[in-house]
Coordinates of C-alpha atoms and ligand atoms in Angstrom, one line a residue:
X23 CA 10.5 104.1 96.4
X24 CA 10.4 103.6 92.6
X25 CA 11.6 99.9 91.0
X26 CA 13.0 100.0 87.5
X27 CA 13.9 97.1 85.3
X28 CA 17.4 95.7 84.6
X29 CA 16.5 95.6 81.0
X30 CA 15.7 99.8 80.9
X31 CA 12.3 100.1 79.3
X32 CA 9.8 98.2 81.6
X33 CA 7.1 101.4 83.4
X34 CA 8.3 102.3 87.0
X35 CA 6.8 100.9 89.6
X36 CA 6.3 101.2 93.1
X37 CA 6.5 98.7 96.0
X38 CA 3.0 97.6 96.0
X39 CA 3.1 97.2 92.0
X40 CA 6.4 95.0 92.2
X41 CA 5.2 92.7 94.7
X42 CA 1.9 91.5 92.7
X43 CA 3.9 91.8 89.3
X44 CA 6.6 88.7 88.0
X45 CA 9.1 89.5 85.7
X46 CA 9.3 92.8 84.0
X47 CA 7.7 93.3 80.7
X48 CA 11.3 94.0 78.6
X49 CA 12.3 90.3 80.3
X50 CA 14.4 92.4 82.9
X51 CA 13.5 91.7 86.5
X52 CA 12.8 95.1 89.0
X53 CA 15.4 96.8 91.5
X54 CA 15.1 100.0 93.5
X55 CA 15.7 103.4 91.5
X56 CA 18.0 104.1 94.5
X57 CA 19.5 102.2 97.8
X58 CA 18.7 103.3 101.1
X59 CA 21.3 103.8 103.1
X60 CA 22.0 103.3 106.9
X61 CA 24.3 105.5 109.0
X62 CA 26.7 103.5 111.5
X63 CA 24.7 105.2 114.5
X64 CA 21.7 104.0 113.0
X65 CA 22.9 100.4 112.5
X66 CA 24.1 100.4 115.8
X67 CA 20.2 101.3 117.3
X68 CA 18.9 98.5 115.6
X69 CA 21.0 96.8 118.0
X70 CA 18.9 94.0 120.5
X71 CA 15.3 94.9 118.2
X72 CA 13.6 91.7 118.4
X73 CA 13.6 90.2 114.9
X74 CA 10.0 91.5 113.8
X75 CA 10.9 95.5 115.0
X76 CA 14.7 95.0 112.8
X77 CA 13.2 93.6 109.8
X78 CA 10.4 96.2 109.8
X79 CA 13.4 99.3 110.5
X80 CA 15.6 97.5 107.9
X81 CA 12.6 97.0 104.9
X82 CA 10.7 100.4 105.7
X83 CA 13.0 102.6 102.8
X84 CA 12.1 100.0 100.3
X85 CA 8.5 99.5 100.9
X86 CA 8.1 103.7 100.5
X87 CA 4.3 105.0 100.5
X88 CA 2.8 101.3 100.0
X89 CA 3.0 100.9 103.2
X90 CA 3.3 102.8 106.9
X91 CA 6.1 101.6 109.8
X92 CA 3.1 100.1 111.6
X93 CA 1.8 98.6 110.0
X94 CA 4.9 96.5 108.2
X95 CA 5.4 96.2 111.5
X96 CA 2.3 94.3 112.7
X97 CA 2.7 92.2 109.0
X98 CA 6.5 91.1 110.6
X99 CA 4.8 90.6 113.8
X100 CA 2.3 87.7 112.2
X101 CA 5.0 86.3 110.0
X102 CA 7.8 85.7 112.2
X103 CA 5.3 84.8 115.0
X104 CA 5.2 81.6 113.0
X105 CA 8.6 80.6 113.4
X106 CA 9.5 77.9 116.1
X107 CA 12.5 79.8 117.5
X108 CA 12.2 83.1 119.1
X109 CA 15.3 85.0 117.5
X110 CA 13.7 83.5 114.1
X111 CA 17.0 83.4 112.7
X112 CA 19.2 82.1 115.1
X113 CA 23.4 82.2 115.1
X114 CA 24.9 78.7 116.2
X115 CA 28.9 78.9 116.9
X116 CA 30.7 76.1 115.2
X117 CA 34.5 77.2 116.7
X118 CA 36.2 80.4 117.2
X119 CA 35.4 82.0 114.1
X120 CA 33.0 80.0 112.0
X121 CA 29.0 80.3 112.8
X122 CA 25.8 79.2 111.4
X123 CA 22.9 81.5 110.9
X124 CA 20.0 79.1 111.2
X125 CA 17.2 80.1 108.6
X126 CA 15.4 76.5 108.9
X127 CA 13.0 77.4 111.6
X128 CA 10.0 78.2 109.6
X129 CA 7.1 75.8 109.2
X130 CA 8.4 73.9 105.8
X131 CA 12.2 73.9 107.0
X132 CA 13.9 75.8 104.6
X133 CA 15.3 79.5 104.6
X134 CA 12.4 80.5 101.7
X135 CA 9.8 80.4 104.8
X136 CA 11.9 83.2 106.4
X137 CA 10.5 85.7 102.7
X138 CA 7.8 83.9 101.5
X139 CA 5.6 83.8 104.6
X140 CA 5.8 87.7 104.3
X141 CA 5.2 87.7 100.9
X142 CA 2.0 85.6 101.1
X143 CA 0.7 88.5 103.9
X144 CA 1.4 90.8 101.3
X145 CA 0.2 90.0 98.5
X146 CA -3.2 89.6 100.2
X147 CA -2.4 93.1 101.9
X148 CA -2.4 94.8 98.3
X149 CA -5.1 92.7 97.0
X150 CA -7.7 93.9 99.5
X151 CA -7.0 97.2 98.0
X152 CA -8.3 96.3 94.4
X153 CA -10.4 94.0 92.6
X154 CA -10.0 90.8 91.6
X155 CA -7.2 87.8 92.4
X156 CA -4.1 87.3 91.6
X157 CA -3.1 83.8 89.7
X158 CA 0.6 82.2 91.3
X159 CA 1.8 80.3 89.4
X160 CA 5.6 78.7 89.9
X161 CA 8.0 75.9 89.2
X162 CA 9.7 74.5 92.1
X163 CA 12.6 71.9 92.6
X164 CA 11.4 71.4 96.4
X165 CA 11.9 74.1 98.7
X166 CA 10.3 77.2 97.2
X167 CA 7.2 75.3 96.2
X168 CA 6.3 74.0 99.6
X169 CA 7.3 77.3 101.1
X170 CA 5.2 79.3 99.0
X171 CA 2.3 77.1 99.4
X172 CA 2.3 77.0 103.1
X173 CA 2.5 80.6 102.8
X174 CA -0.7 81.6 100.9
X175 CA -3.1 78.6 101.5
X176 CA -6.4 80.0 102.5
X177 CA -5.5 83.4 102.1
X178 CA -8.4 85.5 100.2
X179 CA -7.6 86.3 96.7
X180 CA -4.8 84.1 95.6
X181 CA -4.2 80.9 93.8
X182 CA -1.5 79.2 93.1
X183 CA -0.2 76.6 90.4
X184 CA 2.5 74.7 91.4
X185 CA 4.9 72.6 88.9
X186 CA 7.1 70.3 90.4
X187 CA 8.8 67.7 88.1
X188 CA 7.5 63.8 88.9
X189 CA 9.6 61.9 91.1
X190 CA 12.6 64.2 91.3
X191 CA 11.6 66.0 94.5
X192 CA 12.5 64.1 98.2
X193 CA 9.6 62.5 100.0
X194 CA 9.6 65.7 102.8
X195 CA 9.3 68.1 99.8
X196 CA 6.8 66.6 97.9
X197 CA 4.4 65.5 101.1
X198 CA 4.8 69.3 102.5
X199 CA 3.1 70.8 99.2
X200 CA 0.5 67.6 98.5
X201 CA -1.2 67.3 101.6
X202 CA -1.6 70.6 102.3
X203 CA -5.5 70.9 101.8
X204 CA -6.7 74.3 100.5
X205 CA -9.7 75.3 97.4
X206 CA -6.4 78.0 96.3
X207 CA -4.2 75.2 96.0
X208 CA -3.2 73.4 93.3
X209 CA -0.2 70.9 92.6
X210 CA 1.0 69.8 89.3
X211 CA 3.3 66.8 88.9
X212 CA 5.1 67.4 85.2
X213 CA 7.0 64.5 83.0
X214 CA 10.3 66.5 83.2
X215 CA 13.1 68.2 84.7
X216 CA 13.0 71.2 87.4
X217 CA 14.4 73.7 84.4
X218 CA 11.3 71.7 81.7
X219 CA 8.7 73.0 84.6
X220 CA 10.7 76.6 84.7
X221 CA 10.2 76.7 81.2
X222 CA 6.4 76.2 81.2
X223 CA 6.3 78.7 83.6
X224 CA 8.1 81.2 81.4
X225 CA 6.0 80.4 78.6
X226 CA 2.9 81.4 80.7
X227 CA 3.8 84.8 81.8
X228 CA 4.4 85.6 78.0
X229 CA 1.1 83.4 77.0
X230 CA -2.0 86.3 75.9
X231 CA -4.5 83.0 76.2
X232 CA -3.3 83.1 79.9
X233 CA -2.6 86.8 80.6
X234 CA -5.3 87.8 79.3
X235 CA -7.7 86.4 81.7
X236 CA -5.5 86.3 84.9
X237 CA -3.3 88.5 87.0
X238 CA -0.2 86.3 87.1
X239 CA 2.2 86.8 90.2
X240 CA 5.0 85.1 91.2
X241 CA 6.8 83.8 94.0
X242 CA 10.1 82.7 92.7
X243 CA 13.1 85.2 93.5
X244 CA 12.6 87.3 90.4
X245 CA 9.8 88.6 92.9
X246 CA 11.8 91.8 94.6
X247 CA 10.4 91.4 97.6
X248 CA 11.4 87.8 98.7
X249 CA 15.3 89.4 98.6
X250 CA 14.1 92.4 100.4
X251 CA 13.3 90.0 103.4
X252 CA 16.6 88.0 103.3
X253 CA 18.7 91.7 103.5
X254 CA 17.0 91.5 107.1
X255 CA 18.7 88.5 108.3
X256 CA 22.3 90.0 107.3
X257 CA 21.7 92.6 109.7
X258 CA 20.7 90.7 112.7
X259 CA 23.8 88.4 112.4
X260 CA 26.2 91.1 111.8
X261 CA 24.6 93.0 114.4
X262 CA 25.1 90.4 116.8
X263 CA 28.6 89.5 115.8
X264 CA 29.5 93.4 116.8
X265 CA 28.6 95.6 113.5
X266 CA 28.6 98.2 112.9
X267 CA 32.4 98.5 114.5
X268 CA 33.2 94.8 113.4
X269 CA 32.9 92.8 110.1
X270 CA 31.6 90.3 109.3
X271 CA 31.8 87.5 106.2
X272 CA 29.0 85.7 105.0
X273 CA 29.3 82.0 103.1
X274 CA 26.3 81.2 100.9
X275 CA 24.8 78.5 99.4
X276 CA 23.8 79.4 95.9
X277 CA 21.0 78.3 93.2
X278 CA 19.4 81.3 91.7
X279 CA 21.8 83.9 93.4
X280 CA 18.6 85.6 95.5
X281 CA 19.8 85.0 98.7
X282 CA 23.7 85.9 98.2
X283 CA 22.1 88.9 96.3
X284 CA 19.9 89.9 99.5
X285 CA 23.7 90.1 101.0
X286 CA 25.5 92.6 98.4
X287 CA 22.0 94.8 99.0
X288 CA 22.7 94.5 103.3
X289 CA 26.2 96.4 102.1
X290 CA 24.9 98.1 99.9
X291 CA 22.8 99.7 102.4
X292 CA 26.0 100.5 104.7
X293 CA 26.4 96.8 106.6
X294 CA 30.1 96.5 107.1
X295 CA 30.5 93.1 105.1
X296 CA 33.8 92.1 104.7
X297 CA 33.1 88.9 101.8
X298 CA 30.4 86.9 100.3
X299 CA 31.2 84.0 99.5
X300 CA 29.1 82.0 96.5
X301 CA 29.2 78.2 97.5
X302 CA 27.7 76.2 94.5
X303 CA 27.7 72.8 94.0
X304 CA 29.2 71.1 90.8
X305 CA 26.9 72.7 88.7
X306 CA 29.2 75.9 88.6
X307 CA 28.8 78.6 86.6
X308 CA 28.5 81.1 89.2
X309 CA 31.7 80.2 90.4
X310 CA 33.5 79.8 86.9
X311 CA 31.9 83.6 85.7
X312 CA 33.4 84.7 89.6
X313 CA 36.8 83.7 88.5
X314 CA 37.2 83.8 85.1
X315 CA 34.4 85.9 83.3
X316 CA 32.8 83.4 81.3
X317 CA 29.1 82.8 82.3
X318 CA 28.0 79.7 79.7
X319 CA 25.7 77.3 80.3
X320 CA 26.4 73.8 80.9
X321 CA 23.9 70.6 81.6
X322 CA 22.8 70.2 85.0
X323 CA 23.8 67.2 87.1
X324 CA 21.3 66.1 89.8
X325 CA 23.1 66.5 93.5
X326 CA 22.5 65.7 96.9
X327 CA 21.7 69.5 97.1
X328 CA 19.0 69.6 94.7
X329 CA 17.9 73.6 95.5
X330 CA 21.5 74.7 93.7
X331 CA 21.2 72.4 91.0
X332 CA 20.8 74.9 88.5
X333 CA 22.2 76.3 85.6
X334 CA 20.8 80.0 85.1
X335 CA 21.3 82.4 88.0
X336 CA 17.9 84.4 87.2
X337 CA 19.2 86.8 89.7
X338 CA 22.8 87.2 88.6
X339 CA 21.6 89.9 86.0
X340 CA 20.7 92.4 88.8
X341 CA 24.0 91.8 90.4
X342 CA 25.6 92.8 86.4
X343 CA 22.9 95.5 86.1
X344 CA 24.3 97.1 89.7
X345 CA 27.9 96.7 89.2
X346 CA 27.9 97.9 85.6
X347 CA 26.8 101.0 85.9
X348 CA 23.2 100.5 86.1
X349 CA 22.7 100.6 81.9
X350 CA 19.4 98.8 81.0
X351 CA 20.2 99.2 76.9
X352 CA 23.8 97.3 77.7
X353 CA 22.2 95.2 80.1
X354 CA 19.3 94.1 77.9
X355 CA 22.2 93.2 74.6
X356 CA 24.3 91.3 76.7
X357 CA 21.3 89.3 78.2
X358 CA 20.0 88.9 74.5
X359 CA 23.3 87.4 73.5
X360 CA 23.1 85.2 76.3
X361 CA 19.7 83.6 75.7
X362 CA 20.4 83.4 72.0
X363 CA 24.2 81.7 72.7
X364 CA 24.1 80.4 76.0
X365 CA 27.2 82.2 77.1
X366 CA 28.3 85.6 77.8
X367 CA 31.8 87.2 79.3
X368 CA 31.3 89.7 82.1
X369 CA 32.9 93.3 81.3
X370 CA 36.1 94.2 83.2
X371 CA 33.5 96.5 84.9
X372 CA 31.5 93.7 85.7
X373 CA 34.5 91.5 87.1
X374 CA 36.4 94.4 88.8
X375 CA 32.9 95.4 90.5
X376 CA 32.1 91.9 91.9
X377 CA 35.6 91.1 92.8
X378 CA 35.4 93.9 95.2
X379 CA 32.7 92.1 97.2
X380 CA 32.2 88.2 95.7
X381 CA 34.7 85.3 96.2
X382 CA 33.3 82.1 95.1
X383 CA 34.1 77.7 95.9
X384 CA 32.9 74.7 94.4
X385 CA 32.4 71.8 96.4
X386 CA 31.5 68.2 94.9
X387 CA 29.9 65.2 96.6
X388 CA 33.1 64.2 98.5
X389 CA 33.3 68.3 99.4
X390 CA 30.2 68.2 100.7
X391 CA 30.3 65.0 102.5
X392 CA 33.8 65.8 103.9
X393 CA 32.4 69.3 105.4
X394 CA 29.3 67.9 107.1
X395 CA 31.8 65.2 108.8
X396 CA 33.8 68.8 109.7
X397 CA 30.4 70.1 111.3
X398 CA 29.7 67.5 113.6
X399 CA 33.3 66.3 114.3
X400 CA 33.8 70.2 115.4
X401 CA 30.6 71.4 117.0
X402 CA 28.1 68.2 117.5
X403 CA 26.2 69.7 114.6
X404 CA 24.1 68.1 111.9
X405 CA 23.9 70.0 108.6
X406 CA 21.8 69.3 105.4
X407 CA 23.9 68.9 101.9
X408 CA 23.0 72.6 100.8
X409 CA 24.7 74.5 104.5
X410 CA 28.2 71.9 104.3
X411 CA 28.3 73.3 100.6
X412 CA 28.3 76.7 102.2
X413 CA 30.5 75.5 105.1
X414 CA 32.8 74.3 102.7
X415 CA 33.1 77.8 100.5
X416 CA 33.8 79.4 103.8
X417 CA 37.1 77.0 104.7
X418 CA 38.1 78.6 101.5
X419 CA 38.1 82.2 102.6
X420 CA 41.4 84.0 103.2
X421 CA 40.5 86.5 105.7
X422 CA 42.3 88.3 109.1
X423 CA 41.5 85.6 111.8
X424 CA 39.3 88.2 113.5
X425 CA 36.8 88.1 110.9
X426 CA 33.8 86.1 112.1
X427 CA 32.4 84.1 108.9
X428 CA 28.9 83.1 108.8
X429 CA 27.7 80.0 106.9
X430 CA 24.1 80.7 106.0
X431 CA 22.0 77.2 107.1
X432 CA 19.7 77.0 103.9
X433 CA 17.8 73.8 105.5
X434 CA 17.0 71.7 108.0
X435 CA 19.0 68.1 107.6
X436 CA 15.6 66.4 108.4
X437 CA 14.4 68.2 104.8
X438 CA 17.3 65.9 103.1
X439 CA 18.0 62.7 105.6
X440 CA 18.6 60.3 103.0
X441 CA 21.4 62.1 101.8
X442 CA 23.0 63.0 105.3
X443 CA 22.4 59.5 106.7
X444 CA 24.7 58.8 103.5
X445 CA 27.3 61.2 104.2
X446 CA 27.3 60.9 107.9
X447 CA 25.5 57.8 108.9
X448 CA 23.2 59.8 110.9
X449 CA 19.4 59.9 110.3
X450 CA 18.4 63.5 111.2
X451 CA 14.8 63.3 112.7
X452 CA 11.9 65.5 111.7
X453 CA 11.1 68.6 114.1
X454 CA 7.6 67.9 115.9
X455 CA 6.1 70.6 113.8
X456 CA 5.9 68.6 110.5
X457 CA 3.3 67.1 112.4
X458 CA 1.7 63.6 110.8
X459 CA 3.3 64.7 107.6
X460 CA 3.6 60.9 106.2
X461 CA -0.2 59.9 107.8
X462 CA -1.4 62.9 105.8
X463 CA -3.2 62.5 101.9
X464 CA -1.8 63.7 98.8
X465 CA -3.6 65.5 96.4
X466 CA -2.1 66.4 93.5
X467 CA -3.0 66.4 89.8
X468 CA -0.5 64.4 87.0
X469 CA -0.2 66.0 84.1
X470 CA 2.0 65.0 81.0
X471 CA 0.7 66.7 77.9
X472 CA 3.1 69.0 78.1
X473 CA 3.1 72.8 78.2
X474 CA -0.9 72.8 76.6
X475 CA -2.0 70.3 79.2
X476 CA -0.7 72.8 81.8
X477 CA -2.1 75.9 80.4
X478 CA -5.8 74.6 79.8
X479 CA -5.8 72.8 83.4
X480 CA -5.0 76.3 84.9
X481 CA -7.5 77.9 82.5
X482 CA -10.3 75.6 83.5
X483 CA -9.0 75.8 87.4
X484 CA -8.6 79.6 87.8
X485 CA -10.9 81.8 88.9
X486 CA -10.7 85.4 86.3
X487 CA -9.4 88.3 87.1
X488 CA -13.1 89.8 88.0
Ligands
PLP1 C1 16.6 77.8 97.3 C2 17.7 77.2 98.1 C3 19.1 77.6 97.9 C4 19.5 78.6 96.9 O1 19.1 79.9 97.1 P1 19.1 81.0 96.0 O2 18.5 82.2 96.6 O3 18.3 80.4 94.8 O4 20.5 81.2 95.6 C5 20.0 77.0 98.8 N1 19.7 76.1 99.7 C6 18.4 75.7 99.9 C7 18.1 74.7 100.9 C8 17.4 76.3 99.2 O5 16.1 75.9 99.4

């Protein structure tokens, strides 16, 4: 399979070369030249495949020559062995048509476990094969840093960087990245704001003092590879839910718009989805480009669901790339006009090709609050702030009552218990497999000097590329 760029003049790649890279060179990030596509009698043998043998099935067309069947398959085998529930991504029935799709059971708690601990088997996978390591380095708000840690500690060849802004991540989060103990792994605390770290980050992958000495990879969703391993869960809840004769909605919760994304590529590929929903929080722009066109940037406002609190969709331009018409030179103006203004309107292609698919709900605190009561009023269950946000965009959808809607389960409610203890006056415990999480010792290094003190730490810290 060949990747191009969103922005039209970045080289081709192949699956191998997308993994290891970050962002494409023109500023666009990769897709497939081309999407695979699934017959109905096809979907309907994947039927019953335990989780490992479906996502293998589902990601072979996209992973091309890099990789045989068997050996993806043995790669699923060891990542989803670590999950702590057999079906790795379980389905939980809320009533008659509402259900959650549980993505918490990895070993950090949140749904980026269910890519990132594939990604961290293959970037080692792909490494072996050449010389020299490969430098992470990333900016996290909570979940995608301890996620991607507890993916690649230990593993040969890779190091990561991790940024996460002082004090504003929750005592789970920060305690899952700091006490994990590993020579590759390396946590920065920054005087800042999630989107100040983002920003350094940024600046690195376009820094010749940096690139020039180190292979820089990342692990944030621009990496194709992470959304190629949420398409897989799509499929094994519509699957169960009686696809390929049946469809089936999906409700969202929404930050960076990988995982909805991972969704429109499951239909894409011939899953019969009936909606997306994109559940955001009050920092909106999703939803206000969704019904009206105008994508502009406004100031972010901390939440109790701090994974969605974010401005810029990174991933929203390969939805506008796929939708319209696949033109890189457009693509690459209208994103241009964006960075320099901070707005943009979407084309009537644009609108009319996301329409077709997309529906979109804000939910404030009250929202939120109010649809984690729903959960546990309804079904006994306990949700974290990011899943009633979802649960809460798919109350809004107007479908034929035999439409089974799922509500994607982004995280654990242990990963967030201050905040559901407010909303429901329940303390969620922590699952046994957190282990002595609060007996363990942090490490981590403080650094607030700004963007120089972050480069020259990682240039006296990282091994070169060799
Ligand atoms: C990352 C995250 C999200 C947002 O996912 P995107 O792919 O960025 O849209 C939602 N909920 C939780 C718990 C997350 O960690």
């Amino acid at each position: 399979m060949d990747y191009i760029s969103t922005r039209g003049s970045a080289p081709t790649l192949d699956f191998a070369g997308v993994t290891l890279a970050g962002l494409a060179s023109d500023g666009g990030l990769y897709l497939p030249a081309n999407w695979p596509h699934f017959s109905q009698d096809e979907i309907a043998a994947m039927r019953g495949m335990p989780y490992a043998q479906l996502a293998a099935t589902v990601m072979h067309p996209f992973v091309g020559d890099s990789l045989s069947l068997e050996r993806l398959r043995e790669l699923c085998d060891e990542a989803y062995g670590r999950f702590a529930h057999a079906a790795v991504t379980p389905l939980v029935q809320l009533d008659e048509r509402h259900w959650l799709l549980e993505l918490f059971h990895g070993p950090t708690l949140a749904f980026k476990d269910v890519a990132l601990q594939l990604l961290g088997l293959l970037f080692e996978e792909f490494l072996a094969r050449e010389r020299g390591t490969l430098t992470i380095v990333g900016a996290t708000s909570g979940d995608t840093g301890s996620a991607a840690i507890d993916a690649v500690a230990g593993r040969d060849k890779v190091e990561i960087f991790m940024l996460h802004p002082k004090g504003r991540v929750s005592d789970v989060q920060r305690r899952q990245m700091t006490t994990v103990r590993a020579p590759n792994v390396h946590n920065i605390a920054i005087d800042g704001s999630f989107d100040d770290a983002q920003a350094m980050v940024k600046r690195l992958f376009a820094d010749e003092a940096m690139t020039a000495k180190h292979r820089l990879g990342a692990v944030n969703s621009i990496n194709w590879a992470r959304l190629m391993a949420q398409v897989v869960y799509y499929f094994a809840a519509a699957l169960q839910l009686g696809a390929p004769e049946r469809s089936v909605a999906f409700s969202v919760p929404t930050g960076n718009f990988g995982d909805v994304f991972a969704g429109h590529v499951a239909a894409r590929m011939g899953l019969p989805i009936a909606r997306l929903a994109v559940a955001t929080n009050v920092n909106d722009i999703l939803h206000r480009a969704l019904t009206s066109g105008d994508y502009s940037q406004s100031e972010v406002t901390a939440t109790a669901a701090p994974s969605m609190d974010i401005q810029v969709s990174s991933n929203f331009e390969r939805l506008l790339f796929d939708i319209g018409g696949r033109d890189g030179s457009a693509l690459a103006g209208q994103m241009r006009g964006f960075e320099t203004s901070r707005a943009m309107l979407l084309s009537n292609a644009q609108r009319e090709g996301a329409a077709s698919l997309f529906t979109s709900a804000r939910a404030d605190q009250s929202a939120m609050a109010q649809a984690m009561r729903w959960a546990w009023d309804r079904a006994g269950e306990v949700v974290d702030p990011h899943t009633a946000i979802g649960l809460h965009a798919a109350h809004s959808l107007d479908l034929p009552a035999d439409v089974p809607i799922v509500t994607l389960a982004t995280a654990h409610p242990a990963k967030f218990r201050d905040a559901v203890e407010r909303a429901t006056g329940t303390r969620p415990t922590l699952p046994l497999r957190v282990g002595d999480l609060f007996a363990r010792e942090e490490a981590y290094t403080e650094l607030s000097g700004g963007y120089d003190a972050v480069r020259d730490f990682i240039l006296t810290h990282a091994s070169p590329r060799g």
